[in-house]
Amino acid sequence: MTKRIASVACAVLLVAALPAQADPKKKAPMACADLVQLSLPDTVIHSAVEMPAGPFPFGNNTPTCTADVAAAELRAFCRVIGTIAPQIGFEVWLPLEGWNGKFQGYGNHGFAGDLDYSDLGPELNKGYAVASTDTGHLASQNPPLWMQNPQQVIDYGYRGVHEMTVKSKAIVEAFYGRPPKYSYFNGCSTGGKEGLMQAQRYPEDYDGINIGGSANFDQIGNRVQYVWNGQVTFANPAARLAGATLVLINNAVLAECDELDGVKDGVIDDPRTCTFQPASLLCRAGQDPATCLTQTQVTALEKVYQGPRNPRTGEEIYPGLVRGSERGWGGHTAGPNIFATADQFFKYMVYNDPAWDYRTFDFDGDLAYTRQHFSHLLDALDPDLSAFRKRGGKLLFSHLWSSTTHTAIRSIQYYEDVAALLHGGKNDRGHSFGKTQEFFRFFLAPSASGSKGPDRFDALPDLERWVEQGIPPKSILAWHKTGGVVDRTRPLCPYPQRAVYKGSGSTDEAANFACRTPKGDRHGDDDDDD
Ligand SMILES: [Ca+2]
């Protein structure tokens, strides 16, 4: 009896002496320099150094995704540099003061292989603990021999970002003495694919995922599109589409389709409604060739709009470039070679043959071989997001219609695949999007290269409000700048809604537009966002 009383008294004394122990999640914070001694599985921390507040110290500070503000200066932070086995390089930046209690993982571009400090700076300055990874190889390796290393392909394909996330969260917890309240992933392009991969394969990693700009989640389809565009245009010099020819085509497309959305503003809100036919530009006898297209060019243009097809089955492999985006085509149709991401992919990852020539690619057998060996490693196509949904995750996905590297049509297809799965079948195209919108909202930004399309926006605050307060975004405010000055604002609307002009006031002001569902589409959120 006496013994029992003594042990209870001892426990009371311990609790009184160590009040911090009352919160089991809270541990003593570690000093920045001590983080090199932190023991994490398969991980070496090479350095942990306090960086004083001051001018951005890493060269170019212009962010690559759609966030608008470059970090001219950085707040003071603890910079942690580490490697996860076998060779996944990563960094975590931890604000020394003013941490907002949240973690943010940031995605890559192209074939990854480096960290985009210019993307991390603005997020650090908002108060985030932010991390990124090279995904296990160096972009500077030339030729890219890592593409023949199976582990490095896996780490680039899906494992690197997940490992970076798990280890970075542990470092955040060690440094601040508590885990992050919320974790977000942010990225565009390859980073957008990484975000979808997280939602599909590692649903526990993030509370919210923001995919901005455009996402290259169908990596094989995207690279096959580059091969297709090369074969149908500049492989034959007479079929090349470049410079003034693209301007000529774009002007004709706009003349026919700009006003289909009700506003003549140089932007086609939904290029799917535009049915411009290249043959309408075919040169007539005696016509100035600068004002029209040859039959060879007309055929080439039709094939670019169509996109890659299987010659045997007619199957669409990837959607074509959209009408209205022509001024941004550049190397797609002008050459002289296909883009490096496709060229390197086939030469070094798929065929291990530096002499591979895009003109020899067969869109039936070669495509099947590529998909069979690489789709499960690289593509984030799985529409089953049920585990991410179940854990309360929220996904914001936006895509620019002007993007020519990854077409918005492919993102629409993915969103509809997710919705169809939730609503009971792919053939049900008239379904409501309501259940999908409860955790996954998709926004298209009408824009075109050289136009005043509202192509700048920052969806992260909308995602935070959704995750932390349960308030889903009914629209996202986008803007366009000319010479650094905002000259147009427009709401982006959750698909399938579109921003419709109310009929009065300036078409350059968002307040004069409402999100409405086009006729023929059913939608779960009935209210117009006026
Ligand atoms: Ca228009």
Short mmCIF file of C-alpha atoms and ligand atoms in Angstrom, two decimals:
data_model
loop_
_atom_site.label_atom_id
_atom_site.label_comp_id
_atom_site.label_asym_id
_atom_site.label_seq_id
_atom_site.Cartn_x
_atom_site.Cartn_y
_atom_site.Cartn_z
CA MET A 1 0.00 0.00 0.00
CA THR A 2 2.72 2.41 1.02
CA LYS A 3 4.64 1.54 -2.09
CA ARG A 4 1.63 2.34 -4.30
CA ILE A 5 1.07 5.73 -2.71
CA ALA A 6 4.73 6.51 -3.16
CA SER A 7 4.69 5.70 -6.87
CA VAL A 8 1.54 7.82 -7.44
CA ALA A 9 3.17 10.71 -5.58
CA CYS A 10 6.28 10.29 -7.70
CA ALA A 11 4.20 10.39 -10.90
CA VAL A 12 2.44 13.58 -9.73
CA LEU A 13 5.83 15.15 -9.00
CA LEU A 14 7.09 14.19 -12.47
CA VAL A 15 4.05 15.73 -14.17
CA ALA A 16 4.45 18.90 -12.11
CA ALA A 17 8.14 19.13 -12.95
CA LEU A 18 7.66 18.54 -16.69
CA PRO A 19 4.49 20.38 -17.78
CA ALA A 20 5.52 20.09 -21.45
CA GLN A 21 4.92 16.32 -21.23
CA ALA A 22 1.17 17.01 -20.98
CA ASP A 23 1.07 17.25 -24.79
CA PRO A 24 2.32 13.92 -26.12
CA LYS A 25 2.97 15.44 -29.56
CA LYS A 26 5.28 18.10 -28.15
CA LYS A 27 8.99 17.39 -27.73
CA ALA A 28 11.95 19.62 -26.95
CA PRO A 29 12.88 21.51 -30.15
CA MET A 30 16.36 20.87 -31.59
CA ALA A 31 18.76 23.64 -32.52
CA CYS A 32 19.35 24.02 -36.26
CA ALA A 33 22.99 22.88 -36.15
CA ASP A 34 22.04 19.80 -34.10
CA LEU A 35 19.79 18.48 -36.89
CA VAL A 36 22.87 16.86 -38.52
CA GLN A 37 22.74 14.38 -35.63
CA LEU A 38 19.08 13.53 -36.20
CA SER A 39 18.70 9.82 -36.86
CA LEU A 40 16.24 8.99 -39.65
CA PRO A 41 16.01 5.69 -41.56
CA ASP A 42 18.13 5.55 -44.75
CA THR A 43 18.91 9.23 -44.40
CA VAL A 44 22.09 11.28 -44.02
CA ILE A 45 21.84 14.95 -43.11
CA HIS A 46 24.94 16.63 -44.52
CA SER A 47 24.41 20.11 -43.19
CA ALA A 48 22.02 22.24 -41.15
CA VAL A 49 22.91 25.91 -41.15
CA GLU A 50 21.15 29.08 -40.04
CA MET A 51 20.78 31.47 -42.96
CA PRO A 52 20.31 35.14 -41.98
CA ALA A 53 17.52 37.22 -43.50
CA GLY A 54 18.68 39.00 -46.64
CA PRO A 55 18.67 39.16 -50.45
CA PHE A 56 17.80 35.92 -52.29
CA PRO A 57 21.17 34.14 -52.35
CA PHE A 58 20.60 31.51 -55.07
CA GLY A 59 20.66 33.49 -58.36
CA ASN A 60 17.44 33.70 -60.40
CA ASN A 61 14.48 34.15 -58.05
CA THR A 62 11.59 34.10 -60.56
CA PRO A 63 9.04 31.41 -59.62
CA THR A 64 8.25 28.91 -62.38
CA CYS A 65 4.64 28.08 -61.53
CA THR A 66 1.71 30.49 -61.55
CA ALA A 67 2.40 32.23 -58.21
CA ASP A 68 3.17 35.80 -59.09
CA VAL A 69 5.54 37.24 -56.51
CA ALA A 70 9.27 36.53 -56.63
CA ALA A 71 11.17 36.48 -53.34
CA ALA A 72 13.66 39.33 -53.65
CA GLU A 73 14.64 38.64 -50.03
CA LEU A 74 14.33 35.60 -47.80
CA ARG A 75 13.39 35.50 -44.14
CA ALA A 76 15.91 33.90 -41.76
CA PHE A 77 15.77 30.09 -41.94
CA CYS A 78 17.48 26.87 -41.03
CA ARG A 79 18.69 25.22 -44.25
CA VAL A 80 18.85 21.44 -44.00
CA ILE A 81 20.52 19.45 -46.81
CA GLY A 82 20.28 15.67 -46.86
CA THR A 83 20.31 12.47 -48.92
CA ILE A 84 17.88 9.55 -48.71
CA ALA A 85 19.22 6.19 -49.89
CA PRO A 86 20.35 5.52 -52.43
CA GLN A 87 20.79 9.05 -53.75
CA ILE A 88 17.67 11.18 -53.31
CA GLY A 89 18.92 14.69 -52.58
CA PHE A 90 16.58 17.00 -50.68
CA GLU A 91 16.45 20.23 -48.71
CA VAL A 92 14.18 21.53 -45.97
CA TRP A 93 13.94 25.24 -45.21
CA LEU A 94 12.65 26.00 -41.72
CA PRO A 95 11.68 29.57 -40.75
CA LEU A 96 13.62 30.60 -37.61
CA GLU A 97 10.72 32.80 -36.56
CA GLY A 98 7.10 33.10 -37.62
CA TRP A 99 6.56 29.46 -38.68
CA ASN A 100 2.90 29.15 -39.71
CA GLY A 101 2.75 25.62 -38.27
CA LYS A 102 2.50 24.03 -41.75
CA PHE A 103 4.68 21.96 -44.06
CA GLN A 104 4.81 22.39 -47.82
CA GLY A 105 6.41 20.01 -50.32
CA TYR A 106 7.29 21.61 -53.65
CA GLY A 107 7.40 19.81 -57.01
CA ASN A 108 9.81 19.72 -59.95
CA HIS A 109 9.95 20.60 -63.61
CA GLY A 110 10.98 18.60 -66.69
CA PHE A 111 13.02 15.56 -65.68
CA ALA A 112 13.61 17.01 -62.17
CA GLY A 113 17.23 16.47 -61.11
CA ASP A 114 17.54 19.74 -59.19
CA LEU A 115 15.75 21.94 -56.65
CA ASP A 116 14.00 25.09 -57.84
CA TYR A 117 14.96 27.54 -55.11
CA SER A 118 13.01 30.28 -56.91
CA ASP A 119 9.82 28.31 -56.17
CA LEU A 120 10.71 27.69 -52.52
CA GLY A 121 11.50 31.33 -51.62
CA PRO A 122 7.97 32.77 -51.74
CA GLU A 123 6.61 29.81 -49.75
CA LEU A 124 9.29 30.15 -47.06
CA ASN A 125 8.45 33.85 -46.80
CA LYS A 126 4.77 33.00 -46.21
CA GLY A 127 5.91 31.13 -43.09
CA TYR A 128 5.93 27.57 -44.40
CA ALA A 129 8.51 24.96 -43.62
CA VAL A 130 9.15 24.00 -47.24
CA ALA A 131 11.02 21.12 -48.86
CA SER A 132 11.92 19.81 -52.29
CA THR A 133 13.97 17.01 -53.84
CA ASP A 134 16.01 16.27 -56.97
CA THR A 135 14.15 12.88 -57.05
CA GLY A 136 17.39 10.90 -57.07
CA HIS A 137 19.51 12.08 -59.98
CA LEU A 138 21.29 15.17 -61.29
CA ALA A 139 19.87 17.12 -64.23
CA SER A 140 23.46 18.08 -65.08
CA GLN A 141 24.37 14.48 -65.98
CA ASN A 142 25.02 14.44 -69.72
CA PRO A 143 24.21 12.08 -71.29
CA PRO A 144 21.48 11.21 -68.70
CA LEU A 145 22.78 7.76 -67.80
CA TRP A 146 20.51 7.68 -64.74
CA MET A 147 17.68 6.78 -67.14
CA GLN A 148 19.22 3.29 -67.43
CA ASN A 149 19.33 2.82 -63.65
CA PRO A 150 16.05 1.13 -62.57
CA GLN A 151 16.15 2.54 -59.02
CA GLN A 152 16.71 6.09 -60.26
CA VAL A 153 13.80 5.75 -62.70
CA ILE A 154 11.58 4.61 -59.82
CA ASP A 155 12.76 7.45 -57.59
CA TYR A 156 12.05 9.97 -60.35
CA GLY A 157 8.74 8.31 -61.19
CA TYR A 158 7.11 8.21 -57.75
CA ARG A 159 9.34 7.30 -54.79
CA GLY A 160 11.55 10.38 -54.42
CA VAL A 161 8.82 12.88 -53.54
CA HIS A 162 7.22 10.47 -51.08
CA GLU A 163 10.52 9.81 -49.30
CA MET A 164 11.32 13.53 -49.23
CA THR A 165 7.90 14.15 -47.69
CA VAL A 166 8.19 11.59 -44.91
CA LYS A 167 11.76 12.59 -43.96
CA SER A 168 11.06 16.33 -44.18
CA LYS A 169 8.05 16.08 -41.89
CA ALA A 170 10.23 14.27 -39.33
CA ILE A 171 12.82 17.07 -39.57
CA VAL A 172 10.09 19.70 -39.13
CA GLU A 173 8.87 17.89 -36.01
CA ALA A 174 12.39 17.63 -34.58
CA PHE A 175 13.16 21.30 -35.17
CA TYR A 176 9.95 22.78 -33.81
CA GLY A 177 9.17 20.10 -31.23
CA ARG A 178 5.80 19.32 -32.83
CA PRO A 179 4.56 17.94 -36.16
CA PRO A 180 3.07 20.24 -38.79
CA LYS A 181 -0.62 20.99 -38.28
CA TYR A 182 -1.22 20.74 -42.02
CA SER A 183 0.82 19.51 -44.97
CA TYR A 184 0.42 20.78 -48.53
CA PHE A 185 1.95 19.84 -51.83
CA ASN A 186 2.46 22.49 -54.48
CA GLY A 187 3.59 22.04 -58.07
CA CYS A 188 3.02 22.51 -61.78
CA SER A 189 4.16 20.61 -64.87
CA THR A 190 6.18 17.61 -63.63
CA GLY A 191 5.34 18.87 -60.12
CA GLY A 192 1.66 18.54 -61.04
CA LYS A 193 2.25 14.91 -61.91
CA GLU A 194 4.04 14.46 -58.60
CA GLY A 195 1.03 15.92 -56.79
CA LEU A 196 -1.37 13.52 -58.51
CA MET A 197 1.02 10.63 -57.83
CA GLN A 198 0.93 11.54 -54.13
CA ALA A 199 -2.88 11.57 -54.11
CA GLN A 200 -3.00 8.23 -55.96
CA ARG A 201 -0.22 6.24 -54.24
CA TYR A 202 0.58 7.99 -50.94
CA PRO A 203 -2.75 9.52 -49.84
CA GLU A 204 -1.60 9.99 -46.23
CA ASP A 205 1.28 12.35 -47.12
CA TYR A 206 -0.70 15.55 -47.73
CA ASP A 207 -3.88 17.21 -46.46
CA GLY A 208 -4.11 19.39 -49.54
CA ILE A 209 -2.56 19.25 -53.01
CA ASN A 210 -2.35 22.28 -55.29
CA ILE A 211 -1.63 21.54 -58.92
CA GLY A 212 -1.18 24.82 -60.74
CA GLY A 213 -0.56 25.88 -64.31
CA SER A 214 -0.67 22.49 -65.94
CA ALA A 215 0.28 18.96 -65.02
CA ASN A 216 2.27 16.48 -67.06
CA PHE A 217 0.71 13.39 -65.51
CA ASP A 218 0.39 11.45 -68.79
CA GLN A 219 4.11 11.54 -69.40
CA ILE A 220 4.23 8.94 -72.14
CA GLY A 221 1.27 10.41 -74.02
CA ASN A 222 2.80 13.85 -73.74
CA ARG A 223 6.16 12.75 -75.14
CA VAL A 224 4.51 10.75 -77.89
CA GLN A 225 2.67 13.95 -78.83
CA TYR A 226 6.03 15.68 -79.31
CA VAL A 227 7.13 12.87 -81.62
CA TRP A 228 3.86 13.08 -83.54
CA ASN A 229 4.09 16.84 -84.02
CA GLY A 230 7.65 16.46 -85.32
CA GLN A 231 6.67 13.71 -87.75
CA VAL A 232 3.63 15.52 -89.17
CA THR A 233 5.29 18.95 -89.49
CA PHE A 234 9.02 19.77 -89.61
CA ALA A 235 10.19 16.26 -90.57
CA ASN A 236 9.10 17.49 -94.00
CA PRO A 237 10.39 21.09 -94.48
CA ALA A 238 7.34 21.91 -96.63
CA ALA A 239 5.03 20.98 -93.72
CA ARG A 240 6.84 23.10 -91.13
CA LEU A 241 4.57 25.61 -89.32
CA ALA A 242 6.46 28.55 -87.84
CA GLY A 243 6.57 32.30 -87.21
CA ALA A 244 4.26 34.33 -89.44
CA THR A 245 2.40 31.19 -90.52
CA LEU A 246 1.34 30.51 -86.91
CA VAL A 247 0.22 34.14 -86.51
CA LEU A 248 -1.80 33.84 -89.72
CA ILE A 249 -3.49 30.67 -88.42
CA ASN A 250 -4.11 32.13 -84.96
CA ASN A 251 -5.71 35.28 -86.42
CA ALA A 252 -8.06 33.16 -88.54
CA VAL A 253 -8.99 31.00 -85.52
CA LEU A 254 -9.71 34.04 -83.35
CA ALA A 255 -11.75 35.72 -86.08
CA GLU A 256 -13.97 32.63 -86.19
CA CYS A 257 -14.10 31.65 -82.50
CA ASP A 258 -13.33 34.56 -80.13
CA GLU A 259 -16.97 35.60 -79.80
CA LEU A 260 -18.36 32.10 -79.25
CA ASP A 261 -18.09 32.79 -75.48
CA GLY A 262 -20.03 36.04 -75.78
CA VAL A 263 -17.06 38.40 -75.33
CA LYS A 264 -14.69 39.65 -78.05
CA ASP A 265 -11.51 39.84 -76.02
CA GLY A 266 -8.84 37.91 -77.96
CA VAL A 267 -9.43 34.81 -75.82
CA ILE A 268 -11.44 31.68 -76.61
CA ASP A 269 -12.89 30.59 -73.25
CA ASP A 270 -13.42 26.97 -74.28
CA PRO A 271 -11.44 25.93 -77.38
CA ARG A 272 -13.51 22.72 -77.56
CA THR A 273 -16.36 24.83 -78.95
CA CYS A 274 -14.17 26.11 -81.82
CA THR A 275 -14.45 24.10 -85.05
CA PHE A 276 -12.11 26.17 -87.24
CA GLN A 277 -11.08 24.09 -90.29
CA PRO A 278 -7.53 24.49 -91.69
CA ALA A 279 -8.83 24.02 -95.25
CA SER A 280 -10.49 27.43 -94.97
CA LEU A 281 -6.96 28.92 -95.28
CA LEU A 282 -6.00 26.90 -98.38
CA CYS A 283 -4.43 29.12 -101.07
CA ARG A 284 -6.62 29.89 -104.04
CA ALA A 285 -5.16 30.34 -107.52
CA GLY A 286 -3.10 33.53 -107.64
CA GLN A 287 -3.40 34.27 -103.90
CA ASP A 288 -0.43 35.87 -102.09
CA PRO A 289 1.25 32.86 -100.34
CA ALA A 290 1.84 35.01 -97.25
CA THR A 291 -1.92 35.07 -96.64
CA CYS A 292 -2.75 31.37 -96.99
CA LEU A 293 -1.55 27.77 -96.52
CA THR A 294 -0.38 25.13 -98.99
CA GLN A 295 -2.20 21.79 -99.08
CA THR A 296 0.81 20.23 -97.31
CA GLN A 297 0.53 22.79 -94.49
CA VAL A 298 -3.24 22.32 -94.24
CA THR A 299 -2.77 18.57 -93.82
CA ALA A 300 -0.02 19.12 -91.23
CA LEU A 301 -2.21 21.54 -89.26
CA GLU A 302 -5.12 19.09 -89.26
CA LYS A 303 -2.87 16.41 -87.80
CA VAL A 304 -1.51 18.73 -85.08
CA TYR A 305 -5.06 19.60 -83.99
CA GLN A 306 -6.01 15.92 -84.12
CA GLY A 307 -3.07 14.71 -82.02
CA PRO A 308 -1.35 11.31 -82.12
CA ARG A 309 -3.48 8.36 -83.23
CA ASN A 310 -2.75 4.68 -83.49
CA PRO A 311 -2.54 4.02 -87.27
CA ARG A 312 -3.97 0.51 -86.88
CA THR A 313 -6.86 1.08 -84.47
CA GLY A 314 -7.50 4.83 -84.79
CA GLU A 315 -7.25 5.12 -80.99
CA GLU A 316 -6.52 8.61 -79.65
CA ILE A 317 -3.14 8.39 -77.89
CA TYR A 318 -3.09 11.97 -76.62
CA PRO A 319 -5.25 15.02 -77.45
CA GLY A 320 -3.95 17.46 -80.06
CA LEU A 321 -2.90 21.04 -79.46
CA VAL A 322 -5.99 23.23 -79.10
CA ARG A 323 -7.29 25.87 -81.48
CA GLY A 324 -6.25 29.32 -80.27
CA SER A 325 -2.88 28.22 -78.85
CA GLU A 326 -0.98 28.46 -82.18
CA ARG A 327 1.21 31.44 -81.31
CA GLY A 328 2.79 29.39 -78.56
CA TRP A 329 3.62 26.31 -80.67
CA GLY A 330 7.19 27.27 -81.51
CA GLY A 331 9.40 24.18 -81.48
CA HIS A 332 6.36 21.84 -81.58
CA THR A 333 5.83 22.51 -85.27
CA ALA A 334 8.89 24.59 -86.23
CA GLY A 335 11.63 22.17 -85.15
CA PRO A 336 14.41 21.60 -85.89
CA ASN A 337 14.17 18.72 -83.40
CA ILE A 338 11.56 17.40 -81.00
CA PHE A 339 11.73 18.74 -77.43
CA ALA A 340 14.57 17.41 -75.30
CA THR A 341 12.27 15.75 -72.73
CA ALA A 342 10.90 13.45 -75.47
CA ASP A 343 14.22 13.01 -77.28
CA GLN A 344 16.08 12.03 -74.09
CA PHE A 345 13.22 9.87 -72.88
CA PHE A 346 13.26 7.62 -75.96
CA LYS A 347 17.03 7.68 -76.50
CA TYR A 348 18.14 6.98 -72.95
CA MET A 349 15.24 5.56 -70.95
CA VAL A 350 13.18 3.55 -73.46
CA TYR A 351 15.64 2.33 -76.12
CA ASN A 352 19.13 2.98 -74.69
CA ASP A 353 20.13 4.07 -78.20
CA PRO A 354 21.62 7.55 -78.63
CA ALA A 355 21.09 7.19 -82.39
CA TRP A 356 17.29 6.81 -81.99
CA ASP A 357 15.46 8.99 -84.53
CA TYR A 358 11.96 10.38 -83.83
CA ARG A 359 11.06 9.89 -87.49
CA THR A 360 11.17 6.10 -87.02
CA PHE A 361 8.70 5.93 -84.11
CA ASP A 362 5.70 3.69 -84.79
CA PHE A 363 2.54 4.82 -82.99
CA ASP A 364 1.33 1.24 -82.62
CA GLY A 365 4.14 -1.20 -81.69
CA ASP A 366 6.60 1.32 -80.24
CA LEU A 367 3.84 2.93 -78.22
CA ALA A 368 2.72 -0.42 -76.79
CA TYR A 369 6.32 -1.29 -75.85
CA THR A 370 6.85 2.07 -74.14
CA ARG A 371 3.61 1.90 -72.20
CA GLN A 372 4.21 -1.69 -71.13
CA HIS A 373 7.62 -0.92 -69.64
CA PHE A 374 7.24 2.60 -68.31
CA SER A 375 3.63 3.65 -67.74
CA HIS A 376 3.42 2.05 -64.28
CA LEU A 377 6.63 3.84 -63.28
CA LEU A 378 6.00 7.31 -64.68
CA ASP A 379 2.32 8.01 -65.34
CA ALA A 380 -0.14 9.25 -62.71
CA LEU A 381 -3.31 8.14 -64.51
CA ASP A 382 -5.18 6.19 -61.80
CA PRO A 383 -8.63 7.80 -61.32
CA ASP A 384 -9.17 6.00 -58.01
CA LEU A 385 -8.63 8.76 -55.43
CA SER A 386 -10.90 7.10 -52.87
CA ALA A 387 -8.17 6.71 -50.21
CA PHE A 388 -7.17 10.37 -50.53
CA ARG A 389 -10.81 11.37 -50.32
CA LYS A 390 -11.42 9.14 -47.31
CA ARG A 391 -8.54 10.65 -45.32
CA GLY A 392 -10.11 14.11 -45.87
CA GLY A 393 -7.65 15.23 -48.55
CA LYS A 394 -8.50 18.15 -50.84
CA LEU A 395 -7.22 18.54 -54.39
CA LEU A 396 -7.17 21.76 -56.41
CA PHE A 397 -6.16 21.28 -60.02
CA SER A 398 -5.87 24.13 -62.50
CA HIS A 399 -4.79 24.15 -66.12
CA LEU A 400 -4.05 26.92 -68.61
CA TRP A 401 -5.73 26.55 -72.00
CA SER A 402 -2.60 28.24 -73.41
CA SER A 403 -0.33 25.42 -72.26
CA THR A 404 1.17 23.71 -75.29
CA THR A 405 3.46 21.39 -73.39
CA HIS A 406 0.57 19.58 -71.69
CA THR A 407 -2.83 20.05 -73.20
CA ALA A 408 -5.77 21.03 -70.99
CA ILE A 409 -7.96 18.48 -72.80
CA ARG A 410 -5.98 15.66 -71.17
CA SER A 411 -6.63 17.15 -67.72
CA ILE A 412 -10.35 17.42 -68.49
CA GLN A 413 -10.30 13.73 -69.45
CA TYR A 414 -8.65 12.82 -66.15
CA TYR A 415 -11.13 14.85 -64.12
CA GLU A 416 -14.01 13.20 -65.96
CA ASP A 417 -12.41 9.77 -65.35
CA VAL A 418 -12.35 10.46 -61.60
CA ALA A 419 -15.94 11.71 -61.66
CA ALA A 420 -17.11 8.73 -63.74
CA LEU A 421 -15.51 6.30 -61.29
CA LEU A 422 -17.27 7.97 -58.36
CA HIS A 423 -20.55 8.04 -60.22
CA GLY A 424 -20.55 4.50 -61.46
CA GLY A 425 -19.09 4.13 -64.91
CA LYS A 426 -17.11 5.66 -67.71
CA ASN A 427 -20.04 5.64 -70.10
CA ASP A 428 -22.04 7.98 -67.90
CA ARG A 429 -20.84 11.26 -69.40
CA GLY A 430 -23.94 13.14 -68.31
CA HIS A 431 -23.19 12.59 -64.66
CA SER A 432 -23.19 15.18 -61.94
CA PHE A 433 -19.80 16.35 -60.71
CA GLY A 434 -21.12 16.98 -57.19
CA LYS A 435 -19.48 14.09 -55.32
CA THR A 436 -16.16 14.77 -57.01
CA GLN A 437 -16.33 18.45 -56.14
CA GLU A 438 -16.58 17.56 -52.46
CA PHE A 439 -12.83 16.88 -52.47
CA PHE A 440 -11.46 17.59 -55.97
CA ARG A 441 -12.07 20.78 -57.95
CA PHE A 442 -10.70 21.48 -61.41
CA PHE A 443 -10.26 24.98 -62.87
CA LEU A 444 -9.50 25.93 -66.47
CA ALA A 445 -7.85 29.29 -67.16
CA PRO A 446 -8.86 30.69 -70.55
CA SER A 447 -5.71 32.04 -72.11
CA ALA A 448 -3.65 32.00 -75.24
CA SER A 449 -0.10 33.01 -75.95
CA GLY A 450 0.06 36.69 -76.87
CA SER A 451 -3.47 37.38 -75.62
CA LYS A 452 -4.86 39.04 -72.51
CA GLY A 453 -5.92 35.72 -71.02
CA PRO A 454 -6.15 35.73 -67.20
CA ASP A 455 -3.25 33.33 -66.72
CA ARG A 456 -1.87 34.33 -63.30
CA PHE A 457 -3.39 33.15 -60.03
CA ASP A 458 -2.47 31.74 -56.65
CA ALA A 459 -4.80 28.95 -55.62
CA LEU A 460 -2.96 28.00 -52.42
CA PRO A 461 -4.96 30.35 -50.12
CA ASP A 462 -8.17 28.84 -51.55
CA LEU A 463 -6.87 25.35 -50.83
CA GLU A 464 -5.88 26.29 -47.26
CA ARG A 465 -9.36 27.70 -46.61
CA TRP A 466 -10.88 24.48 -47.92
CA VAL A 467 -8.66 22.18 -45.85
CA GLU A 468 -8.58 24.21 -42.65
CA GLN A 469 -12.06 25.77 -42.58
CA GLY A 470 -14.05 23.43 -44.78
CA ILE A 471 -14.90 26.18 -47.26
CA PRO A 472 -14.54 24.96 -50.88
CA PRO A 473 -13.53 27.51 -53.53
CA LYS A 474 -16.50 28.57 -55.66
CA SER A 475 -14.08 30.44 -57.92
CA ILE A 476 -10.41 31.47 -58.06
CA LEU A 477 -9.45 35.02 -58.94
CA ALA A 478 -7.08 35.19 -61.91
CA TRP A 479 -5.45 38.20 -63.53
CA HIS A 480 -3.40 39.29 -66.51
CA LYS A 481 -0.55 41.79 -66.43
CA THR A 482 0.94 43.94 -69.15
CA GLY A 483 4.22 45.63 -68.28
CA GLY A 484 3.80 44.65 -64.62
CA VAL A 485 0.34 46.25 -64.34
CA VAL A 486 -2.85 44.22 -63.88
CA ASP A 487 -5.07 44.99 -66.88
CA ARG A 488 -7.65 42.21 -66.56
CA THR A 489 -9.17 40.12 -63.77
CA ARG A 490 -11.50 37.14 -64.27
CA PRO A 491 -12.88 34.39 -62.04
CA LEU A 492 -11.80 30.83 -62.82
CA CYS A 493 -14.72 28.49 -62.25
CA PRO A 494 -14.92 24.90 -60.98
CA TYR A 495 -15.36 22.61 -63.99
CA PRO A 496 -17.77 22.27 -65.74
CA GLN A 497 -18.79 25.84 -64.87
CA ARG A 498 -17.48 28.72 -66.95
CA ALA A 499 -17.13 32.45 -66.30
CA VAL A 500 -20.06 34.08 -68.14
CA TYR A 501 -20.23 37.83 -68.78
CA LYS A 502 -23.22 39.33 -66.96
CA GLY A 503 -23.86 41.75 -69.81
CA SER A 504 -22.77 45.10 -68.40
CA GLY A 505 -19.60 46.75 -67.14
CA SER A 506 -15.99 46.22 -68.20
CA THR A 507 -15.04 42.77 -69.51
CA ASP A 508 -11.66 43.35 -67.83
CA GLU A 509 -13.21 43.16 -64.32
CA ALA A 510 -13.93 39.89 -62.56
CA ALA A 511 -17.00 41.34 -60.80
CA ASN A 512 -18.83 41.47 -64.13
CA PHE A 513 -18.62 37.69 -64.60
CA ALA A 514 -20.47 34.82 -62.92
CA CYS A 515 -19.65 31.12 -62.80
CA ARG A 516 -22.39 29.25 -64.63
CA THR A 517 -22.85 25.74 -65.92
CA PRO A 518 -23.11 25.54 -69.71
CA LYS A 519 -26.33 24.01 -71.04
CA GLY A 520 -26.17 20.25 -71.31
CA ASP A 521 -23.86 19.73 -68.33
CA ARG A 522 -25.26 18.70 -64.99
CA HIS A 523 -23.46 19.84 -61.93
CA GLY A 524 -23.60 19.20 -58.20
CA ASP A 525 -23.24 22.77 -56.98
CA ASP A 526 -26.36 24.49 -58.27
CA ASP A 527 -25.69 28.00 -57.07
CA ASP A 528 -24.24 30.53 -59.45
CA ASP A 529 -21.28 32.30 -57.95
CA ASP A 530 -22.42 35.89 -58.42
CA CA B 1 -13.71 35.60 -76.22
#
